[in-house]
């Protein structure tokens, strides 16, 4: 079975119950509906595509718990790209060899993890996009 044959479960949930809560951040009380998450995942897929990500490409993500993590996960599924979650607790000397082996087409990070990911990518020609830079 090829990856293209898997149903887009987020899109189905957005069709069935667009106003139902998909994710909730307990500490802040912030939430996102299936309709919003579907829209954000589509926008993220467009951004990934615009940055050269295609079928089979790896997208490395380094961030703490945040909605953008899931948006990127679903965006990768839509593009048939490979989502590579990285552990934000890892120090740079442990991240660098993982990134070297994974060879991501694009890296995404948020918060204080942007600097760690940048340091781990030194010498690697991999684009890095920050979740917190809304101009990207």
mmCIF file with all atom_site columns, C-alpha atoms in Angstrom:
data_model
loop_
_atom_site.group_PDB
_atom_site.id
_atom_site.type_symbol
_atom_site.label_atom_id
_atom_site.label_alt_id
_atom_site.label_comp_id
_atom_site.label_asym_id
_atom_site.label_entity_id
_atom_site.label_seq_id
_atom_site.pdbx_PDB_ins_code
_atom_site.Cartn_x
_atom_site.Cartn_y
_atom_site.Cartn_z
_atom_site.occupancy
_atom_site.B_iso_or_equiv
_atom_site.pdbx_formal_charge
_atom_site.auth_seq_id
_atom_site.auth_comp_id
_atom_site.auth_asym_id
_atom_site.auth_atom_id
_atom_site.pdbx_PDB_model_num
ATOM 1   C CA . UNK A 1 1   ? 0.000   0.000  0.000  1.00 0.00 ? 1   UNK A CA 1
ATOM 2   C CA . UNK A 1 2   ? 1.473   3.344  -0.996 1.00 0.00 ? 2   UNK A CA 1
ATOM 3   C CA . UNK A 1 3   ? 1.438   6.405  1.237  1.00 0.00 ? 3   UNK A CA 1
ATOM 4   C CA . UNK A 1 4   ? -0.804  8.215  -1.255 1.00 0.00 ? 4   UNK A CA 1
ATOM 5   C CA . UNK A 1 5   ? -3.599  5.715  -0.537 1.00 0.00 ? 5   UNK A CA 1
ATOM 6   C CA . UNK A 1 6   ? -3.972  6.705  3.126  1.00 0.00 ? 6   UNK A CA 1
ATOM 7   C CA . UNK A 1 7   ? -7.003  8.884  3.861  1.00 0.00 ? 7   UNK A CA 1
ATOM 8   C CA . UNK A 1 8   ? -6.510  12.425 5.146  1.00 0.00 ? 8   UNK A CA 1
ATOM 9   C CA . UNK A 1 9   ? -8.103  11.960 8.560  1.00 0.00 ? 9   UNK A CA 1
ATOM 10  C CA . UNK A 1 10  ? -7.707  15.615 9.493  1.00 0.00 ? 10  UNK A CA 1
ATOM 11  C CA . UNK A 1 11  ? -9.598  16.723 6.373  1.00 0.00 ? 11  UNK A CA 1
ATOM 12  C CA . UNK A 1 12  ? -12.332 14.172 7.099  1.00 0.00 ? 12  UNK A CA 1
ATOM 13  C CA . UNK A 1 13  ? -12.722 15.440 10.664 1.00 0.00 ? 13  UNK A CA 1
ATOM 14  C CA . UNK A 1 14  ? -12.743 19.025 9.409  1.00 0.00 ? 14  UNK A CA 1
ATOM 15  C CA . UNK A 1 15  ? -15.566 18.090 7.012  1.00 0.00 ? 15  UNK A CA 1
ATOM 16  C CA . UNK A 1 16  ? -17.568 16.193 9.642  1.00 0.00 ? 16  UNK A CA 1
ATOM 17  C CA . UNK A 1 17  ? -17.095 18.526 12.615 1.00 0.00 ? 17  UNK A CA 1
ATOM 18  C CA . UNK A 1 18  ? -15.262 21.726 11.663 1.00 0.00 ? 18  UNK A CA 1
ATOM 19  C CA . UNK A 1 19  ? -16.183 23.510 14.904 1.00 0.00 ? 19  UNK A CA 1
ATOM 20  C CA . UNK A 1 20  ? -15.216 20.681 17.250 1.00 0.00 ? 20  UNK A CA 1
ATOM 21  C CA . UNK A 1 21  ? -12.077 21.143 19.331 1.00 0.00 ? 21  UNK A CA 1
ATOM 22  C CA . UNK A 1 22  ? -9.119  19.257 17.886 1.00 0.00 ? 22  UNK A CA 1
ATOM 23  C CA . UNK A 1 23  ? -6.345  20.435 20.228 1.00 0.00 ? 23  UNK A CA 1
ATOM 24  C CA . UNK A 1 24  ? -6.388  22.264 23.526 1.00 0.00 ? 24  UNK A CA 1
ATOM 25  C CA . UNK A 1 25  ? -3.534  23.821 25.439 1.00 0.00 ? 25  UNK A CA 1
ATOM 26  C CA . UNK A 1 26  ? -4.432  23.170 29.052 1.00 0.00 ? 26  UNK A CA 1
ATOM 27  C CA . UNK A 1 27  ? -2.227  25.805 30.687 1.00 0.00 ? 27  UNK A CA 1
ATOM 28  C CA . UNK A 1 28  ? -3.336  28.722 28.504 1.00 0.00 ? 28  UNK A CA 1
ATOM 29  C CA . UNK A 1 29  ? -6.824  27.472 27.663 1.00 0.00 ? 29  UNK A CA 1
ATOM 30  C CA . UNK A 1 30  ? -6.102  28.103 23.983 1.00 0.00 ? 30  UNK A CA 1
ATOM 31  C CA . UNK A 1 31  ? -7.707  25.674 21.561 1.00 0.00 ? 31  UNK A CA 1
ATOM 32  C CA . UNK A 1 32  ? -7.996  25.013 17.845 1.00 0.00 ? 32  UNK A CA 1
ATOM 33  C CA . UNK A 1 33  ? -10.879 23.386 15.999 1.00 0.00 ? 33  UNK A CA 1
ATOM 34  C CA . UNK A 1 34  ? -10.612 20.713 13.334 1.00 0.00 ? 34  UNK A CA 1
ATOM 35  C CA . UNK A 1 35  ? -11.513 23.317 10.719 1.00 0.00 ? 35  UNK A CA 1
ATOM 36  C CA . UNK A 1 36  ? -8.773  25.666 11.921 1.00 0.00 ? 36  UNK A CA 1
ATOM 37  C CA . UNK A 1 37  ? -6.206  22.892 12.202 1.00 0.00 ? 37  UNK A CA 1
ATOM 38  C CA . UNK A 1 38  ? -7.071  21.707 8.695  1.00 0.00 ? 38  UNK A CA 1
ATOM 39  C CA . UNK A 1 39  ? -6.630  25.252 7.352  1.00 0.00 ? 39  UNK A CA 1
ATOM 40  C CA . UNK A 1 40  ? -3.332  25.733 9.206  1.00 0.00 ? 40  UNK A CA 1
ATOM 41  C CA . UNK A 1 41  ? -2.036  22.359 7.976  1.00 0.00 ? 41  UNK A CA 1
ATOM 42  C CA . UNK A 1 42  ? -2.904  23.344 4.393  1.00 0.00 ? 42  UNK A CA 1
ATOM 43  C CA . UNK A 1 43  ? -1.058  26.644 4.789  1.00 0.00 ? 43  UNK A CA 1
ATOM 44  C CA . UNK A 1 44  ? 1.920   24.845 6.305  1.00 0.00 ? 44  UNK A CA 1
ATOM 45  C CA . UNK A 1 45  ? 1.915   22.373 3.390  1.00 0.00 ? 45  UNK A CA 1
ATOM 46  C CA . UNK A 1 46  ? 1.992   25.338 1.012  1.00 0.00 ? 46  UNK A CA 1
ATOM 47  C CA . UNK A 1 47  ? 4.924   26.850 2.894  1.00 0.00 ? 47  UNK A CA 1
ATOM 48  C CA . UNK A 1 48  ? 6.779   23.529 2.853  1.00 0.00 ? 48  UNK A CA 1
ATOM 49  C CA . UNK A 1 49  ? 6.131   23.131 -0.891 1.00 0.00 ? 49  UNK A CA 1
ATOM 50  C CA . UNK A 1 50  ? 7.310   26.714 -1.504 1.00 0.00 ? 50  UNK A CA 1
ATOM 51  C CA . UNK A 1 51  ? 10.526  25.813 0.320  1.00 0.00 ? 51  UNK A CA 1
ATOM 52  C CA . UNK A 1 52  ? 11.142  22.843 -1.978 1.00 0.00 ? 52  UNK A CA 1
ATOM 53  C CA . UNK A 1 53  ? 9.719   20.006 0.127  1.00 0.00 ? 53  UNK A CA 1
ATOM 54  C CA . UNK A 1 54  ? 8.210   17.190 -1.915 1.00 0.00 ? 54  UNK A CA 1
ATOM 55  C CA . UNK A 1 55  ? 7.391   13.500 -1.796 1.00 0.00 ? 55  UNK A CA 1
ATOM 56  C CA . UNK A 1 56  ? 9.863   11.571 0.353  1.00 0.00 ? 56  UNK A CA 1
ATOM 57  C CA . UNK A 1 57  ? 11.730  14.652 1.583  1.00 0.00 ? 57  UNK A CA 1
ATOM 58  C CA . UNK A 1 58  ? 12.482  14.857 5.282  1.00 0.00 ? 58  UNK A CA 1
ATOM 59  C CA . UNK A 1 59  ? 11.282  17.764 7.424  1.00 0.00 ? 59  UNK A CA 1
ATOM 60  C CA . UNK A 1 60  ? 12.998  18.006 10.819 1.00 0.00 ? 60  UNK A CA 1
ATOM 61  C CA . UNK A 1 61  ? 11.097  19.735 13.632 1.00 0.00 ? 61  UNK A CA 1
ATOM 62  C CA . UNK A 1 62  ? 12.537  20.876 16.947 1.00 0.00 ? 62  UNK A CA 1
ATOM 63  C CA . UNK A 1 63  ? 10.108  22.519 19.347 1.00 0.00 ? 63  UNK A CA 1
ATOM 64  C CA . UNK A 1 64  ? 8.330   22.093 22.630 1.00 0.00 ? 64  UNK A CA 1
ATOM 65  C CA . UNK A 1 65  ? 4.626   21.291 22.795 1.00 0.00 ? 65  UNK A CA 1
ATOM 66  C CA . UNK A 1 66  ? 2.815   23.664 20.460 1.00 0.00 ? 66  UNK A CA 1
ATOM 67  C CA . UNK A 1 67  ? 0.080   23.585 17.841 1.00 0.00 ? 67  UNK A CA 1
ATOM 68  C CA . UNK A 1 68  ? 2.552   24.160 14.991 1.00 0.00 ? 68  UNK A CA 1
ATOM 69  C CA . UNK A 1 69  ? 4.089   20.746 15.674 1.00 0.00 ? 69  UNK A CA 1
ATOM 70  C CA . UNK A 1 70  ? 0.819   19.080 14.685 1.00 0.00 ? 70  UNK A CA 1
ATOM 71  C CA . UNK A 1 71  ? 0.203   21.461 11.794 1.00 0.00 ? 71  UNK A CA 1
ATOM 72  C CA . UNK A 1 72  ? 3.575   20.442 10.367 1.00 0.00 ? 72  UNK A CA 1
ATOM 73  C CA . UNK A 1 73  ? 2.884   16.757 11.005 1.00 0.00 ? 73  UNK A CA 1
ATOM 74  C CA . UNK A 1 74  ? -0.362  16.882 9.004  1.00 0.00 ? 74  UNK A CA 1
ATOM 75  C CA . UNK A 1 75  ? 1.273   19.064 6.325  1.00 0.00 ? 75  UNK A CA 1
ATOM 76  C CA . UNK A 1 76  ? 3.979   16.437 5.833  1.00 0.00 ? 76  UNK A CA 1
ATOM 77  C CA . UNK A 1 77  ? 1.329   13.738 5.492  1.00 0.00 ? 77  UNK A CA 1
ATOM 78  C CA . UNK A 1 78  ? -0.398  15.794 2.790  1.00 0.00 ? 78  UNK A CA 1
ATOM 79  C CA . UNK A 1 79  ? 2.842   16.168 0.844  1.00 0.00 ? 79  UNK A CA 1
ATOM 80  C CA . UNK A 1 80  ? 3.943   12.559 1.452  1.00 0.00 ? 80  UNK A CA 1
ATOM 81  C CA . UNK A 1 81  ? 7.033   14.017 3.114  1.00 0.00 ? 81  UNK A CA 1
ATOM 82  C CA . UNK A 1 82  ? 8.735   12.376 6.077  1.00 0.00 ? 82  UNK A CA 1
ATOM 83  C CA . UNK A 1 83  ? 8.132   14.128 9.413  1.00 0.00 ? 83  UNK A CA 1
ATOM 84  C CA . UNK A 1 84  ? 11.215  13.933 11.665 1.00 0.00 ? 84  UNK A CA 1
ATOM 85  C CA . UNK A 1 85  ? 10.448  15.058 15.227 1.00 0.00 ? 85  UNK A CA 1
ATOM 86  C CA . UNK A 1 86  ? 13.549  15.942 17.226 1.00 0.00 ? 86  UNK A CA 1
ATOM 87  C CA . UNK A 1 87  ? 13.793  15.887 21.014 1.00 0.00 ? 87  UNK A CA 1
ATOM 88  C CA . UNK A 1 88  ? 14.064  19.464 22.312 1.00 0.00 ? 88  UNK A CA 1
ATOM 89  C CA . UNK A 1 89  ? 15.919  18.186 25.388 1.00 0.00 ? 89  UNK A CA 1
ATOM 90  C CA . UNK A 1 90  ? 18.875  16.973 23.308 1.00 0.00 ? 90  UNK A CA 1
ATOM 91  C CA . UNK A 1 91  ? 22.026  19.083 23.386 1.00 0.00 ? 91  UNK A CA 1
ATOM 92  C CA . UNK A 1 92  ? 23.533  20.326 20.117 1.00 0.00 ? 92  UNK A CA 1
ATOM 93  C CA . UNK A 1 93  ? 26.310  17.666 20.053 1.00 0.00 ? 93  UNK A CA 1
ATOM 94  C CA . UNK A 1 94  ? 23.595  14.976 19.982 1.00 0.00 ? 94  UNK A CA 1
ATOM 95  C CA . UNK A 1 95  ? 21.367  16.758 17.449 1.00 0.00 ? 95  UNK A CA 1
ATOM 96  C CA . UNK A 1 96  ? 24.112  17.376 14.880 1.00 0.00 ? 96  UNK A CA 1
ATOM 97  C CA . UNK A 1 97  ? 24.817  13.721 13.985 1.00 0.00 ? 97  UNK A CA 1
ATOM 98  C CA . UNK A 1 98  ? 21.091  12.961 13.780 1.00 0.00 ? 98  UNK A CA 1
ATOM 99  C CA . UNK A 1 99  ? 20.603  15.829 11.333 1.00 0.00 ? 99  UNK A CA 1
ATOM 100 C CA . UNK A 1 100 ? 23.660  14.693 9.390  1.00 0.00 ? 100 UNK A CA 1
ATOM 101 C CA . UNK A 1 101 ? 22.184  11.209 9.028  1.00 0.00 ? 101 UNK A CA 1
ATOM 102 C CA . UNK A 1 102 ? 18.594  12.349 8.332  1.00 0.00 ? 102 UNK A CA 1
ATOM 103 C CA . UNK A 1 103 ? 19.615  14.944 5.719  1.00 0.00 ? 103 UNK A CA 1
ATOM 104 C CA . UNK A 1 104 ? 16.423  17.041 6.005  1.00 0.00 ? 104 UNK A CA 1
ATOM 105 C CA . UNK A 1 105 ? 15.275  19.184 3.100  1.00 0.00 ? 105 UNK A CA 1
ATOM 106 C CA . UNK A 1 106 ? 13.971  21.746 5.615  1.00 0.00 ? 106 UNK A CA 1
ATOM 107 C CA . UNK A 1 107 ? 14.127  22.314 9.354  1.00 0.00 ? 107 UNK A CA 1
ATOM 108 C CA . UNK A 1 108 ? 11.505  23.992 11.513 1.00 0.00 ? 108 UNK A CA 1
ATOM 109 C CA . UNK A 1 109 ? 11.908  25.166 15.086 1.00 0.00 ? 109 UNK A CA 1
ATOM 110 C CA . UNK A 1 110 ? 10.209  27.317 17.640 1.00 0.00 ? 110 UNK A CA 1
ATOM 111 C CA . UNK A 1 111 ? 11.141  29.348 20.676 1.00 0.00 ? 111 UNK A CA 1
ATOM 112 C CA . UNK A 1 112 ? 14.581  28.864 22.146 1.00 0.00 ? 112 UNK A CA 1
ATOM 113 C CA . UNK A 1 113 ? 15.084  25.736 20.037 1.00 0.00 ? 113 UNK A CA 1
ATOM 114 C CA . UNK A 1 114 ? 15.755  27.828 16.917 1.00 0.00 ? 114 UNK A CA 1
ATOM 115 C CA . UNK A 1 115 ? 19.244  28.683 18.145 1.00 0.00 ? 115 UNK A CA 1
ATOM 116 C CA . UNK A 1 116 ? 20.012  25.074 19.108 1.00 0.00 ? 116 UNK A CA 1
ATOM 117 C CA . UNK A 1 117 ? 18.898  23.816 15.706 1.00 0.00 ? 117 UNK A CA 1
ATOM 118 C CA . UNK A 1 118 ? 20.879  26.541 13.949 1.00 0.00 ? 118 UNK A CA 1
ATOM 119 C CA . UNK A 1 119 ? 23.987  25.526 15.916 1.00 0.00 ? 119 UNK A CA 1
ATOM 120 C CA . UNK A 1 120 ? 23.416  21.840 15.097 1.00 0.00 ? 120 UNK A CA 1
ATOM 121 C CA . UNK A 1 121 ? 23.162  22.687 11.378 1.00 0.00 ? 121 UNK A CA 1
ATOM 122 C CA . UNK A 1 122 ? 26.463  24.593 11.175 1.00 0.00 ? 122 UNK A CA 1
ATOM 123 C CA . UNK A 1 123 ? 28.073  23.672 7.882  1.00 0.00 ? 123 UNK A CA 1
ATOM 124 C CA . UNK A 1 124 ? 24.914  22.049 6.515  1.00 0.00 ? 124 UNK A CA 1
ATOM 125 C CA . UNK A 1 125 ? 23.118  23.846 3.656  1.00 0.00 ? 125 UNK A CA 1
ATOM 126 C CA . UNK A 1 126 ? 19.638  23.217 5.089  1.00 0.00 ? 126 UNK A CA 1
ATOM 127 C CA . UNK A 1 127 ? 17.027  25.986 5.269  1.00 0.00 ? 127 UNK A CA 1
ATOM 128 C CA . UNK A 1 128 ? 15.730  26.712 8.774  1.00 0.00 ? 128 UNK A CA 1
ATOM 129 C CA . UNK A 1 129 ? 12.309  28.278 9.333  1.00 0.00 ? 129 UNK A CA 1
ATOM 130 C CA . UNK A 1 130 ? 11.187  29.575 12.713 1.00 0.00 ? 130 UNK A CA 1
ATOM 131 C CA . UNK A 1 131 ? 7.597   28.997 13.827 1.00 0.00 ? 131 UNK A CA 1
ATOM 132 C CA . UNK A 1 132 ? 7.836   32.353 15.572 1.00 0.00 ? 132 UNK A CA 1
ATOM 133 C CA . UNK A 1 133 ? 8.850   34.338 12.471 1.00 0.00 ? 133 UNK A CA 1
ATOM 134 C CA . UNK A 1 134 ? 5.493   35.122 10.897 1.00 0.00 ? 134 UNK A CA 1
ATOM 135 C CA . UNK A 1 135 ? 7.182   36.614 7.814  1.00 0.00 ? 135 UNK A CA 1
ATOM 136 C CA . UNK A 1 136 ? 8.515   33.163 6.804  1.00 0.00 ? 136 UNK A CA 1
#
